[in-house]
Each structure stands twice: as C-alpha cells, then as structure tokens.
Amino acid sequence: MEHTENKTNFITNAINHDIADKVYKNDRIHTRFPPEPNGYLHIGHAKAALLNYRIAQQYNGKFNLRFDDTNPIKEDMEYVDSIKKDLSWLGIDWEDRLFFASSYFEKMANYAVELIKKGLAFVDDLTADEMREYRGNLNEPGKESPYRNRSIEENLNLFEQMKAGKLPEGSRVLRAKIDMASPNMNMRDPAIYRILHTTHHSTKDEWFIFPMYDYAHPIEDAIEGITHSLCTLEFEDHRPFYEWVLSNLNDFQNEPPRQIEFAMLNLTKTILGKRFIKQLVDEKIVDGWDDPRLVTISGLRRRGYTPESIQNFCEAIGIAKNNSTVDIAMLEHFIRDDLKFKAPRLMTVLDPLKVTITNYPEGQVEWVELPLNQEDPEIGNYCTPFSREIYVERSDFLELPPKKFYRLFSGNEVRLRGAYFVVCNEVIKDAAGKVIELKCTYDPATRSGSGFAERKVKGTIHWVDANLSKKVEIHLYDNLIDDDEGLTKDNFLERINPNSLKIIEGYAEPEVMKAKPLEKFQFIRNGFFSADPKYSTLEVPVFNQIVSLKSSWKPEK
RNA sequence: AGGGGUAUGGCCAAGUCGGUAAGGCACAAGAUUUUGAUUCUUGCAUGCGUAGGUUCGAGUCCUGCUACCCCUGCCA
C-alpha cells in the first residue's frame, strides 16, 4: 500500500524511545487490533485499526487481528465475519495472525490458579450489590471483603468448582487481591473471573467462567508477543492493573507489552457511539448496519466511500491524547479528493424541467461525444443523445435572476454541456403559475468541439435527452444529527434528523444505466453518487449520494 | 482521601537538546475553467488555557491557578 511519509505522533515518539533504549529484542514491533465482536465496525474503529496496522508496517513489525471475545452475552459470529470483511476492505492485512481471546481461556484459567497460589487472588461470595457497597466511592476507601482471607486451598477448590460449572451463575467471583483503599478504583480488588452459564459463540458450552477484560487483555497481548498495546483514553486508569497482572505472572517477565492510550475519534453531525448505532439498527430507524447514513464501515462502503479516502482521512486527523471532534467536512474532503480522478463524470437531472428547442428538427437525434472525465483523458469518451426535447435542472432557470446568475432566464444564452448554446425565449406555465416548460432556440454554429469562438457564454449547464434518458432513483442524504451536545439514551431518537434521507426520481443519460453495484460517478454539478447494491434493479437503478460538490455560488448581492 | 488525563488559529494537529509557531480541513480574495467543480495564487496565531518565575532567549523548564474529559460493571 503506497502512502505518504509517516507522520510523527506521541506514539511513534514513544516507540522510537523504546527502540533507542533497546527495550525489545531486534527492535521488533508488534501491534494488534482487538475488537469485541459485539457490533459492526465504524470509522472510529478504522482509525484505531489503521493506526495499529500502519505502525507495524512503518517499523517492519507485525500486526495481529484478535477478537476480544470474553463476554458471550453480547457477542456473535455475525460480528466476527463483518469485522473481518470490513478490515480487509480497508486494506488491513493480518496475514496468518487471526486470533481469538477465547482460545487462550485454558491458559488464562491456569494463570488465575498461579495468582491464587501466590495469594494474589481469592474467590468472593459477595453479591454484585454488596461488592459495590464494599468498593467505597471516589472520596472514601473501600472495605475488604470478609472472604478476602480464605486459605489458598479453599480458593483453589472454589475456583475449580466455578470452572466446573458447579456453582450458580453470579454466585461467586474471582478477585485480584490488591488494595481496597487505592485511589484508583480499578485497583480495589477488581473481579477477574465471573460465572456465566451462557453458550459462547466459539467455545460453545466448554466454559462456565469467563475472564474480565482487565485481566484477559494483558495476558492476550503478552501471549502474542505484542510490544505496544494501543487503546483509548478511558483505559488510562486501567494501566496499573494491566501492569500488575503481567508483573505477577512468571511467564511474562521478558519484554512485557506496554499499553499506550490515545483519544478516540469524534465527528461532528453524526452518531459514533456503538450503543447508539446499535439502537438505530435494532429499532429500525435506519436500514441496517450498512445504512448509508451511518458512519459504520459497511455504511460508508454502501454510501460509496472508498478505502483510500478513509485511509487518507485517518492519516490526516492524526493521533493525540486530546479529546477532539473532527469536522465531518474533513471526511467529505477526502472522498471528493479520491473520487475526482476515479469517478466518470456523467449527466443526471435530479429535478427536471422540460426544454423544447424550437428550431431543432423534430424527430432528429444526434449523439454528442463527451469525455468520461476530462481530468483523465486516458479513460476515454462516451456519447449521449441530443434532440429537440431535453430536461434541465429546475434550479438552472429563474424568472427573476439575481445579479451574476449565469444560468437560464428569459433572453439569456447558456451552453448545454457537450452540445450547443441555447437561448431562452419563452416560459410556459400551468394554471397554478408553475413553470412547466421552456422554449429555447439553439445556434447550430456553437456545437461543442467545433471551435466556435464568436461569442462567449457565462454559464454551462447539464441536461439529458427527454426521450432517451432513463428514470433513476436517487437517495439524497443529510446529516444524521446536528450536534451531539447533551445527547443521552433517552433524548437521542428525537434528535435524529427526520430529513436525513430524501428519495427522489431523476433522469439519467443512457451511459448511467451501465452502472454496476457500488460503481461511483460524478453526476456533473450534482455531486458524487454510487450505485446502491441493495435496491438497484435492472429497470431502475438506485444511486446513493456520496457527497455533494463544493459550491461557491452565493445567490445574494 | 480522591485518582488519572488534556489545554497550540473556526476544526484537527506538528513542534527532538529551550533559539524566535509545520501541514491539512474550513473560510476569504483573485486567476484559469464547456461542472459557480477541479486546478493555481494569495490571505488567515506578535501568538501556544491563565498568572508569575528562571533565561540573552520559553509553546518547550519551574511555581500557582483555571477549564474540560475519564474512573465507583460480575461490560469492553
């Protein structure tokens, strides 16, 4: 994957220091992306996954994909599959290093036994509620559990029973024995194993106990030889426990992984919280995880975003510890930037107004030739039909034009892209006064490509032939939400933009009808569009608007 | 008896040993243009949360404030 010079950030700085200090043998660098298979990936995950992958590449190291599947209640195989698909699509290659935390369950249980034997873990009978009371709060120390000083033998025996499924779900928990008075809540004897009589999507009914994230994660990293374990800021407080686990296990005294935290991505005008996205999907407010309005990877893909645009975006926003919210305009910039050369440029009229060219012979059709993309002549030309009746965009005509309006109005001449100059002579209205048709005349001498230079015209507009164009369905999108200030579980549904999807019918020139699913186009002056793989039919293709074109046209003054 | 973090232009974000504020997005103006797009050119922090201090010199070092984020799941 070709890409730019590597940007520096505080993580690469830290790695450079580790290398200078010879922390890891042969300067080996090994990263991982550890998603929990409990939902679809979104662009925030892309930032994290790409960060880990890029660092491995940059340092000639290795990258693992590891599913952190330690909680069978929330997880599902469907998510494993979608995550793999999305990461591959993003250009991330884990080679043969696909792992599952669940395949380390036996080892993790043995390490728990090691901790028990060292007097560093104990089985607790306290209920969840009692544990919460005993934990104390931010200002007061907690109390030690009455079960904290059980004998090692008793702990071993009880843990064995937990493991064997002989104890009821939730009845006991294995806890690390650290310090109930620690100012860091994560060090107040955190639970490391809970009893769950739930079928796991991959180990099935083999296990009745499941390790907690804080205990499992450092072990997973260490087993795989990870050097730098990158995660988000909220785990900063968990780092002391991460280090506690590794420092107390004999197997991990050499080159233990180092946890480094960075800020997660926030984006303006959209929903990025996993649980919010899931709620939209579950309540069918959106059309599944791949609804084009969502910033899930699958949603962006269906919308028409390219992997390159997402890679470039993630590269551009950088990595830091600062809580920040990136303007969605940044994402839009990178898809425009990527598609401007890649996407053929065709004509589609989204809000048609009929135009009759009164001096053009009735029944005549001529095919005019146009470049598929004038910025890349390599991809060639195509032809489109032109005749006496065409459609233009309703917004390209104004009865009372403001100053500097270069489009159609009575008496004004414009260029029809790829065809002729036309001048508007007459405006036809219906009984209600709505403009329903324009009568224009064309000048045969002005045909595109003829070299005509007698006079110039300020505006060029797009059009389609009225008889030979085809109906297409167009899905226009607007932001899912205005801003997420004060967004909560309860109010967030009513904050969703009711007009985030608008379905209209447009007319497309014949060339557009060749579109294959997910093929991307620029519809001249209307934006970038992608053929929807779900709803397109042979009769009526459906196009998703990826992003509009920028416009500096301001009607006033 | 709280603890852990973060503050550089409208939004992101570089700023190694202290040497006189990169880049991108957005925005504005102009040029080119058969897309009011693209492209090009120009502009956009005497200033780095704030108040002091050290120094010939401070975004970088020291001290004190302030604001915001995270932590009291048998979630991750």
Coordinates of C-alpha atoms in Angstrom, one line a residue, chain A residues 511-521 530-533 536 541-543:
Chain A
E511 CA -24.5 5.8 -20.2
V512 CA -25.5 5.9 -16.5
M513 CA -27.6 2.7 -17.0
K514 CA -24.4 0.6 -17.3
A515 CA -23.7 1.2 -13.6
K516 CA -22.7 -1.9 -11.6
P517 CA -23.3 -2.1 -7.9
L518 CA -21.1 0.2 -5.9
E519 CA -19.8 1.8 -9.1
K520 CA -19.1 5.5 -8.5
F521 CA -19.8 8.5 -10.6
S530 CA -22.7 5.3 -6.1
A531 CA -25.0 2.6 -7.3
D532 CA -26.8 1.0 -4.3
P533 CA -26.2 -2.7 -4.2
S536 CA -31.0 -1.2 -7.6
P541 CA -31.0 1.7 -10.6
V542 CA -30.8 3.4 -7.3
F543 CA -28.0 5.9 -6.6

